[in-house]
Amino acid sequence: IAYASAAGSLIGAFKDGSAPVRHTAIRALGKLRVVGSVGALASALSDPDPVARKTVASAIGEIGAKEGVPALSTALSDLDAGVRNEAAKSLGLIADASARPALTGALKDADAGVRVQAATALAKSGDLSGLPVAYAALKSSDAAVRQQAATTIGLVGDAKGLAALVAARAIEKNTGVQVLMDFTLAQTRARLGLPAPVKKAAAKTPPAKKVTR
């Protein structure tokens, strides 16, 4: 009851003229995780401020109720790529099969980040149709996209994904992505019952010859 009362006060703050106040209220609703607030949050997806819409999509995902799927599915068509990305991410948190048609459409989004987030969300719901998108994203010029692609492939952990990750890791230059790929590769090998690769010993440098005078 206390949470529901607090949620009501926060919903009232949606009408505040101050963007920071609205953003704070939206984030707080997500933390409360009151399923009954999903409808009010969904209506806020029409806020003219893209930051507010992105925050709403995140909050609905944090609540994690399937009641949020229709609104998030609609948000996959938002004009702002950041909102679409967050909507796909939140649908992955909810992982309900009813979102699959909208997420399948998002695999063709103009933004690579949105495409790979949609692939992740599909994989979390048991649909592997987005894996080709994840494989392609391993070659993205955006390190964050490559990192998300590796995460998506790791969710499945099959032999084809392992081969794709090994090839991508061999040419990866970003330290953060390297660490994530190494972790994912270790997990995938363990899942497949494969041993860790043996590291080649560093070649020994021959001792320097004494110069006689």
PDB file of C-alpha atoms in Angstrom:
ATOM      1  CA  ILE A   1       0.000   0.000   0.000  1.00  0.00           C
ATOM      2  CA  ALA A   2       2.829   2.387   0.852  1.00  0.00           C
ATOM      3  CA  TYR A   3       4.464   1.715  -2.524  1.00  0.00           C
ATOM      4  CA  ALA A   4       1.166   2.261  -4.356  1.00  0.00           C
ATOM      5  CA  SER A   5       0.688   5.585  -2.559  1.00  0.00           C
ATOM      6  CA  ALA A   6       4.195   6.699  -3.445  1.00  0.00           C
ATOM      7  CA  ALA A   7       3.612   5.647  -7.042  1.00  0.00           C
ATOM      8  CA  GLY A   8       0.546   7.874  -7.213  1.00  0.00           C
ATOM      9  CA  SER A   9       2.550  10.894  -6.093  1.00  0.00           C
ATOM     10  CA  LEU A  10       5.291  10.156  -8.610  1.00  0.00           C
ATOM     11  CA  ILE A  11       2.796   9.779 -11.450  1.00  0.00           C
ATOM     12  CA  GLY A  12       1.466  13.216 -10.588  1.00  0.00           C
ATOM     13  CA  ALA A  13       4.984  14.581 -11.108  1.00  0.00           C
ATOM     14  CA  PHE A  14       4.832  13.558 -14.775  1.00  0.00           C
ATOM     15  CA  LYS A  15       2.945  16.790 -15.435  1.00  0.00           C
ATOM     16  CA  ASP A  16       5.699  18.937 -13.916  1.00  0.00           C
ATOM     17  CA  GLY A  17       7.140  21.467 -16.322  1.00  0.00           C
ATOM     18  CA  SER A  18      10.671  20.682 -15.206  1.00  0.00           C
ATOM     19  CA  ALA A  19      12.324  17.914 -17.232  1.00  0.00           C
ATOM     20  CA  PRO A  20      14.681  16.879 -14.360  1.00  0.00           C
ATOM     21  CA  VAL A  21      11.662  16.458 -12.057  1.00  0.00           C
ATOM     22  CA  ARG A  22       9.891  14.270 -14.615  1.00  0.00           C
ATOM     23  CA  HIS A  23      12.996  12.171 -15.201  1.00  0.00           C
ATOM     24  CA  THR A  24      13.505  11.645 -11.465  1.00  0.00           C
ATOM     25  CA  ALA A  25       9.875  10.638 -10.956  1.00  0.00           C
ATOM     26  CA  ILE A  26      10.039   8.162 -13.844  1.00  0.00           C
ATOM     27  CA  ARG A  27      13.239   6.564 -12.574  1.00  0.00           C
ATOM     28  CA  ALA A  28      11.791   6.298  -9.067  1.00  0.00           C
ATOM     29  CA  LEU A  29       8.706   4.515 -10.422  1.00  0.00           C
ATOM     30  CA  GLY A  30      10.939   1.957 -12.036  1.00  0.00           C
ATOM     31  CA  LYS A  31      12.699   1.353  -8.726  1.00  0.00           C
ATOM     32  CA  LEU A  32       9.371   0.856  -6.918  1.00  0.00           C
ATOM     33  CA  ARG A  33       8.364  -1.840  -9.433  1.00  0.00           C
ATOM     34  CA  VAL A  34       4.654  -1.289  -8.975  1.00  0.00           C
ATOM     35  CA  VAL A  35       2.979  -3.120 -11.855  1.00  0.00           C
ATOM     36  CA  GLY A  36      -0.021  -0.821 -11.639  1.00  0.00           C
ATOM     37  CA  SER A  37       2.138   2.132 -12.705  1.00  0.00           C
ATOM     38  CA  VAL A  38       2.964   0.614 -16.107  1.00  0.00           C
ATOM     39  CA  GLY A  39      -0.061   2.229 -17.742  1.00  0.00           C
ATOM     40  CA  ALA A  40       0.911   5.692 -16.549  1.00  0.00           C
ATOM     41  CA  LEU A  41       4.485   5.142 -17.654  1.00  0.00           C
ATOM     42  CA  ALA A  42       3.297   3.965 -21.058  1.00  0.00           C
ATOM     43  CA  SER A  43       1.381   7.206 -21.531  1.00  0.00           C
ATOM     44  CA  ALA A  44       4.593   9.109 -20.818  1.00  0.00           C
ATOM     45  CA  LEU A  45       6.184   7.537 -23.893  1.00  0.00           C
ATOM     46  CA  SER A  46       4.506  10.374 -25.789  1.00  0.00           C
ATOM     47  CA  ASP A  47       6.577  12.973 -23.892  1.00  0.00           C
ATOM     48  CA  PRO A  48       8.205  15.336 -26.422  1.00  0.00           C
ATOM     49  CA  ASP A  49      11.526  14.965 -24.585  1.00  0.00           C
ATOM     50  CA  PRO A  50      13.474  11.939 -25.935  1.00  0.00           C
ATOM     51  CA  VAL A  51      15.421  11.659 -22.676  1.00  0.00           C
ATOM     52  CA  ALA A  52      12.127  11.293 -20.808  1.00  0.00           C
ATOM     53  CA  ARG A  53      10.908   8.649 -23.278  1.00  0.00           C
ATOM     54  CA  LYS A  54      14.168   6.734 -22.944  1.00  0.00           C
ATOM     55  CA  THR A  55      13.881   6.898 -19.150  1.00  0.00           C
ATOM     56  CA  VAL A  56      10.303   5.635 -19.366  1.00  0.00           C
ATOM     57  CA  ALA A  57      11.340   2.666 -21.502  1.00  0.00           C
ATOM     58  CA  SER A  58      14.036   1.837 -18.975  1.00  0.00           C
ATOM     59  CA  ALA A  59      11.617   2.113 -16.040  1.00  0.00           C
ATOM     60  CA  ILE A  60       9.078  -0.205 -17.676  1.00  0.00           C
ATOM     61  CA  GLY A  61      11.827  -2.764 -18.206  1.00  0.00           C
ATOM     62  CA  GLU A  62      12.900  -2.436 -14.599  1.00  0.00           C
ATOM     63  CA  ILE A  63       9.366  -3.210 -13.450  1.00  0.00           C
ATOM     64  CA  GLY A  64       9.603  -6.291 -15.656  1.00  0.00           C
ATOM     65  CA  ALA A  65       5.875  -6.911 -16.128  1.00  0.00           C
ATOM     66  CA  LYS A  66       4.484  -8.252 -19.400  1.00  0.00           C
ATOM     67  CA  GLU A  67       1.880  -5.479 -19.247  1.00  0.00           C
ATOM     68  CA  GLY A  68       4.638  -3.229 -20.538  1.00  0.00           C
ATOM     69  CA  VAL A  69       5.222  -5.211 -23.737  1.00  0.00           C
ATOM     70  CA  PRO A  70       2.682  -3.386 -25.955  1.00  0.00           C
ATOM     71  CA  ALA A  71       4.030   0.063 -25.070  1.00  0.00           C
ATOM     72  CA  LEU A  72       7.650  -0.997 -25.471  1.00  0.00           C
ATOM     73  CA  SER A  73       6.862  -2.695 -28.773  1.00  0.00           C
ATOM     74  CA  THR A  74       5.397   0.580 -30.027  1.00  0.00           C
ATOM     75  CA  ALA A  75       8.461   2.442 -28.759  1.00  0.00           C
ATOM     76  CA  LEU A  76      10.606   0.364 -31.121  1.00  0.00           C
ATOM     77  CA  SER A  77       9.287   2.728 -33.815  1.00  0.00           C
ATOM     78  CA  ASP A  78      10.289   5.906 -31.931  1.00  0.00           C
ATOM     79  CA  LEU A  79      12.111   8.527 -34.001  1.00  0.00           C
ATOM     80  CA  ASP A  80      14.968   8.563 -31.492  1.00  0.00           C
ATOM     81  CA  ALA A  81      17.446   5.663 -31.730  1.00  0.00           C
ATOM     82  CA  GLY A  82      18.238   5.921 -28.026  1.00  0.00           C
ATOM     83  CA  VAL A  83      14.588   5.334 -27.158  1.00  0.00           C
ATOM     84  CA  ARG A  84      14.361   2.393 -29.556  1.00  0.00           C
ATOM     85  CA  ASN A  85      17.527   0.912 -28.080  1.00  0.00           C
ATOM     86  CA  GLU A  86      16.202   1.202 -24.535  1.00  0.00           C
ATOM     87  CA  ALA A  87      12.843  -0.267 -25.553  1.00  0.00           C
ATOM     88  CA  ALA A  88      14.554  -3.320 -27.047  1.00  0.00           C
ATOM     89  CA  LYS A  89      16.732  -3.689 -23.954  1.00  0.00           C
ATOM     90  CA  SER A  90      13.683  -3.530 -21.682  1.00  0.00           C
ATOM     91  CA  LEU A  91      11.828  -6.093 -23.770  1.00  0.00           C
ATOM     92  CA  GLY A  92      14.812  -8.342 -23.188  1.00  0.00           C
ATOM     93  CA  LEU A  93      14.429  -7.878 -19.444  1.00  0.00           C
ATOM     94  CA  ILE A  94      10.762  -8.853 -19.660  1.00  0.00           C
ATOM     95  CA  ALA A  95      11.551 -11.694 -22.100  1.00  0.00           C
ATOM     96  CA  ASP A  96       7.947 -12.344 -23.097  1.00  0.00           C
ATOM     97  CA  ALA A  97       7.220 -14.171 -26.351  1.00  0.00           C
ATOM     98  CA  SER A  98       4.505 -11.679 -27.305  1.00  0.00           C
ATOM     99  CA  ALA A  99       7.228  -9.126 -28.114  1.00  0.00           C
ATOM    100  CA  ARG A 100       8.850 -11.313 -30.772  1.00  0.00           C
ATOM    101  CA  PRO A 101       7.057  -9.836 -33.835  1.00  0.00           C
ATOM    102  CA  ALA A 102       8.072  -6.284 -32.931  1.00  0.00           C
ATOM    103  CA  LEU A 103      11.619  -7.329 -32.057  1.00  0.00           C
ATOM    104  CA  THR A 104      11.940  -9.257 -35.306  1.00  0.00           C
ATOM    105  CA  GLY A 105      11.062  -6.056 -37.147  1.00  0.00           C
ATOM    106  CA  ALA A 106      13.696  -4.182 -35.122  1.00  0.00           C
ATOM    107  CA  LEU A 107      16.386  -6.526 -36.481  1.00  0.00           C
ATOM    108  CA  LYS A 108      16.187  -4.338 -39.615  1.00  0.00           C
ATOM    109  CA  ASP A 109      16.486  -1.026 -37.732  1.00  0.00           C
ATOM    110  CA  ALA A 110      18.747   1.613 -39.293  1.00  0.00           C
ATOM    111  CA  ASP A 111      20.760   1.768 -36.054  1.00  0.00           C
ATOM    112  CA  ALA A 112      23.216  -1.087 -35.369  1.00  0.00           C
ATOM    113  CA  GLY A 113      22.804  -0.721 -31.615  1.00  0.00           C
ATOM    114  CA  VAL A 114      19.061  -1.202 -31.861  1.00  0.00           C
ATOM    115  CA  ARG A 115      19.481  -4.226 -34.114  1.00  0.00           C
ATOM    116  CA  VAL A 116      21.807  -6.022 -31.729  1.00  0.00           C
ATOM    117  CA  GLN A 117      19.669  -5.146 -28.690  1.00  0.00           C
ATOM    118  CA  ALA A 118      16.688  -6.646 -30.509  1.00  0.00           C
ATOM    119  CA  ALA A 119      18.742  -9.785 -31.187  1.00  0.00           C
ATOM    120  CA  THR A 120      19.619  -9.956 -27.484  1.00  0.00           C
ATOM    121  CA  ALA A 121      15.993  -9.582 -26.433  1.00  0.00           C
ATOM    122  CA  LEU A 122      14.898 -12.309 -28.850  1.00  0.00           C
ATOM    123  CA  ALA A 123      17.583 -14.669 -27.570  1.00  0.00           C
ATOM    124  CA  LYS A 124      16.447 -14.085 -24.001  1.00  0.00           C
ATOM    125  CA  SER A 125      12.938 -15.155 -24.995  1.00  0.00           C
ATOM    126  CA  GLY A 126      14.257 -18.301 -26.687  1.00  0.00           C
ATOM    127  CA  ASP A 127      14.155 -17.007 -30.266  1.00  0.00           C
ATOM    128  CA  LEU A 128      17.528 -17.354 -32.014  1.00  0.00           C
ATOM    129  CA  SER A 129      16.528 -15.662 -35.278  1.00  0.00           C
ATOM    130  CA  GLY A 130      18.580 -12.588 -34.404  1.00  0.00           C
ATOM    131  CA  LEU A 131      21.913 -14.403 -34.186  1.00  0.00           C
ATOM    132  CA  PRO A 132      22.982 -13.487 -37.761  1.00  0.00           C
ATOM    133  CA  VAL A 133      22.586  -9.845 -36.751  1.00  0.00           C
ATOM    134  CA  ALA A 134      24.797 -10.445 -33.708  1.00  0.00           C
ATOM    135  CA  TYR A 135      27.461 -12.159 -35.831  1.00  0.00           C
ATOM    136  CA  ALA A 136      27.491  -9.199 -38.231  1.00  0.00           C
ATOM    137  CA  ALA A 137      27.665  -6.736 -35.319  1.00  0.00           C
ATOM    138  CA  LEU A 138      30.967  -8.241 -34.198  1.00  0.00           C
ATOM    139  CA  LYS A 139      32.478  -6.285 -37.122  1.00  0.00           C
ATOM    140  CA  SER A 140      30.850  -2.969 -36.160  1.00  0.00           C
ATOM    141  CA  SER A 141      33.054   0.112 -35.815  1.00  0.00           C
ATOM    142  CA  ASP A 142      31.252   0.843 -32.525  1.00  0.00           C
ATOM    143  CA  ALA A 143      32.883  -0.902 -29.546  1.00  0.00           C
ATOM    144  CA  ALA A 144      29.631  -0.885 -27.551  1.00  0.00           C
ATOM    145  CA  VAL A 145      27.843  -2.675 -30.394  1.00  0.00           C
ATOM    146  CA  ARG A 146      30.595  -5.291 -30.628  1.00  0.00           C
ATOM    147  CA  GLN A 147      30.410  -5.825 -26.880  1.00  0.00           C
ATOM    148  CA  GLN A 148      26.651  -6.290 -26.970  1.00  0.00           C
ATOM    149  CA  ALA A 149      26.986  -8.677 -29.903  1.00  0.00           C
ATOM    150  CA  ALA A 150      29.424 -10.826 -27.927  1.00  0.00           C
ATOM    151  CA  THR A 151      27.017 -10.862 -24.999  1.00  0.00           C
ATOM    152  CA  THR A 152      24.174 -11.968 -27.264  1.00  0.00           C
ATOM    153  CA  ILE A 153      26.208 -14.781 -28.797  1.00  0.00           C
ATOM    154  CA  GLY A 154      27.256 -15.867 -25.319  1.00  0.00           C
ATOM    155  CA  LEU A 155      23.625 -16.255 -24.280  1.00  0.00           C
ATOM    156  CA  VAL A 156      23.336 -19.121 -26.754  1.00  0.00           C
ATOM    157  CA  GLY A 157      26.791 -20.570 -26.309  1.00  0.00           C
ATOM    158  CA  ASP A 158      26.893 -22.919 -29.298  1.00  0.00           C
ATOM    159  CA  ALA A 159      29.801 -24.046 -31.481  1.00  0.00           C
ATOM    160  CA  LYS A 160      29.036 -21.591 -34.287  1.00  0.00           C
ATOM    161  CA  GLY A 161      29.001 -18.719 -31.839  1.00  0.00           C
ATOM    162  CA  LEU A 162      32.272 -19.892 -30.334  1.00  0.00           C
ATOM    163  CA  ALA A 163      33.942 -19.839 -33.749  1.00  0.00           C
ATOM    164  CA  ALA A 164      32.599 -16.336 -34.447  1.00  0.00           C
ATOM    165  CA  LEU A 165      33.862 -15.064 -31.087  1.00  0.00           C
ATOM    166  CA  VAL A 166      37.306 -16.613 -31.548  1.00  0.00           C
ATOM    167  CA  ALA A 167      37.660 -14.891 -34.926  1.00  0.00           C
ATOM    168  CA  ALA A 168      36.426 -11.560 -33.553  1.00  0.00           C
ATOM    169  CA  ARG A 169      38.683 -11.745 -30.486  1.00  0.00           C
ATOM    170  CA  ALA A 170      41.744 -12.280 -32.677  1.00  0.00           C
ATOM    171  CA  ILE A 171      41.336  -8.819 -34.240  1.00  0.00           C
ATOM    172  CA  GLU A 172      39.700  -6.918 -31.355  1.00  0.00           C
ATOM    173  CA  LYS A 173      41.674  -3.849 -30.236  1.00  0.00           C
ATOM    174  CA  ASN A 174      39.411  -2.391 -27.546  1.00  0.00           C
ATOM    175  CA  THR A 175      40.465  -3.513 -24.057  1.00  0.00           C
ATOM    176  CA  GLY A 176      36.946  -3.480 -22.608  1.00  0.00           C
ATOM    177  CA  VAL A 177      35.568  -5.562 -25.462  1.00  0.00           C
ATOM    178  CA  GLN A 178      38.529  -7.929 -25.195  1.00  0.00           C
ATOM    179  CA  VAL A 179      37.774  -8.581 -21.519  1.00  0.00           C
ATOM    180  CA  LEU A 180      34.093  -9.249 -22.250  1.00  0.00           C
ATOM    181  CA  MET A 181      34.945 -11.554 -25.151  1.00  0.00           C
ATOM    182  CA  ASP A 182      37.455 -13.499 -23.054  1.00  0.00           C
ATOM    183  CA  PHE A 183      34.841 -14.017 -20.347  1.00  0.00           C
ATOM    184  CA  THR A 184      32.215 -15.061 -22.884  1.00  0.00           C
ATOM    185  CA  LEU A 185      34.631 -17.419 -24.605  1.00  0.00           C
ATOM    186  CA  ALA A 186      35.504 -19.078 -21.287  1.00  0.00           C
ATOM    187  CA  GLN A 187      31.806 -19.504 -20.465  1.00  0.00           C
ATOM    188  CA  THR A 188      31.016 -20.918 -23.904  1.00  0.00           C
ATOM    189  CA  ARG A 189      33.888 -23.390 -23.809  1.00  0.00           C
ATOM    190  CA  ALA A 190      32.800 -24.544 -20.359  1.00  0.00           C
ATOM    191  CA  ARG A 191      29.224 -24.978 -21.593  1.00  0.00           C
ATOM    192  CA  LEU A 192      30.415 -27.042 -24.532  1.00  0.00           C
ATOM    193  CA  GLY A 193      32.796 -29.071 -22.378  1.00  0.00           C
ATOM    194  CA  LEU A 194      35.853 -27.790 -24.214  1.00  0.00           C
ATOM    195  CA  PRO A 195      39.218 -27.105 -22.562  1.00  0.00           C
ATOM    196  CA  ALA A 196      40.704 -23.652 -22.488  1.00  0.00           C
ATOM    197  CA  PRO A 197      43.210 -23.064 -25.302  1.00  0.00           C
ATOM    198  CA  VAL A 198      46.844 -23.607 -24.375  1.00  0.00           C
ATOM    199  CA  LYS A 199      48.778 -20.380 -24.486  1.00  0.00           C
ATOM    200  CA  LYS A 200      51.958 -20.460 -26.509  1.00  0.00           C
ATOM    201  CA  ALA A 201      55.080 -19.937 -24.457  1.00  0.00           C
ATOM    202  CA  ALA A 202      56.888 -16.719 -25.195  1.00  0.00           C
ATOM    203  CA  ALA A 203      60.049 -17.198 -27.194  1.00  0.00           C
ATOM    204  CA  LYS A 204      63.166 -16.868 -25.049  1.00  0.00           C
ATOM    205  CA  THR A 205      65.592 -14.170 -25.976  1.00  0.00           C
ATOM    206  CA  PRO A 206      69.086 -15.601 -26.423  1.00  0.00           C
ATOM    207  CA  PRO A 207      71.699 -14.176 -24.080  1.00  0.00           C
ATOM    208  CA  ALA A 208      73.697 -11.307 -25.462  1.00  0.00           C
ATOM    209  CA  LYS A 209      77.197 -12.141 -26.603  1.00  0.00           C
ATOM    210  CA  LYS A 210      80.060 -10.526 -24.764  1.00  0.00           C
ATOM    211  CA  VAL A 211      81.922  -8.043 -26.819  1.00  0.00           C
ATOM    212  CA  THR A 212      85.682  -8.456 -26.516  1.00  0.00           C
ATOM    213  CA  ARG A 213      87.990  -5.594 -27.022  1.00  0.00           C
TER     214      ARG A 213
END
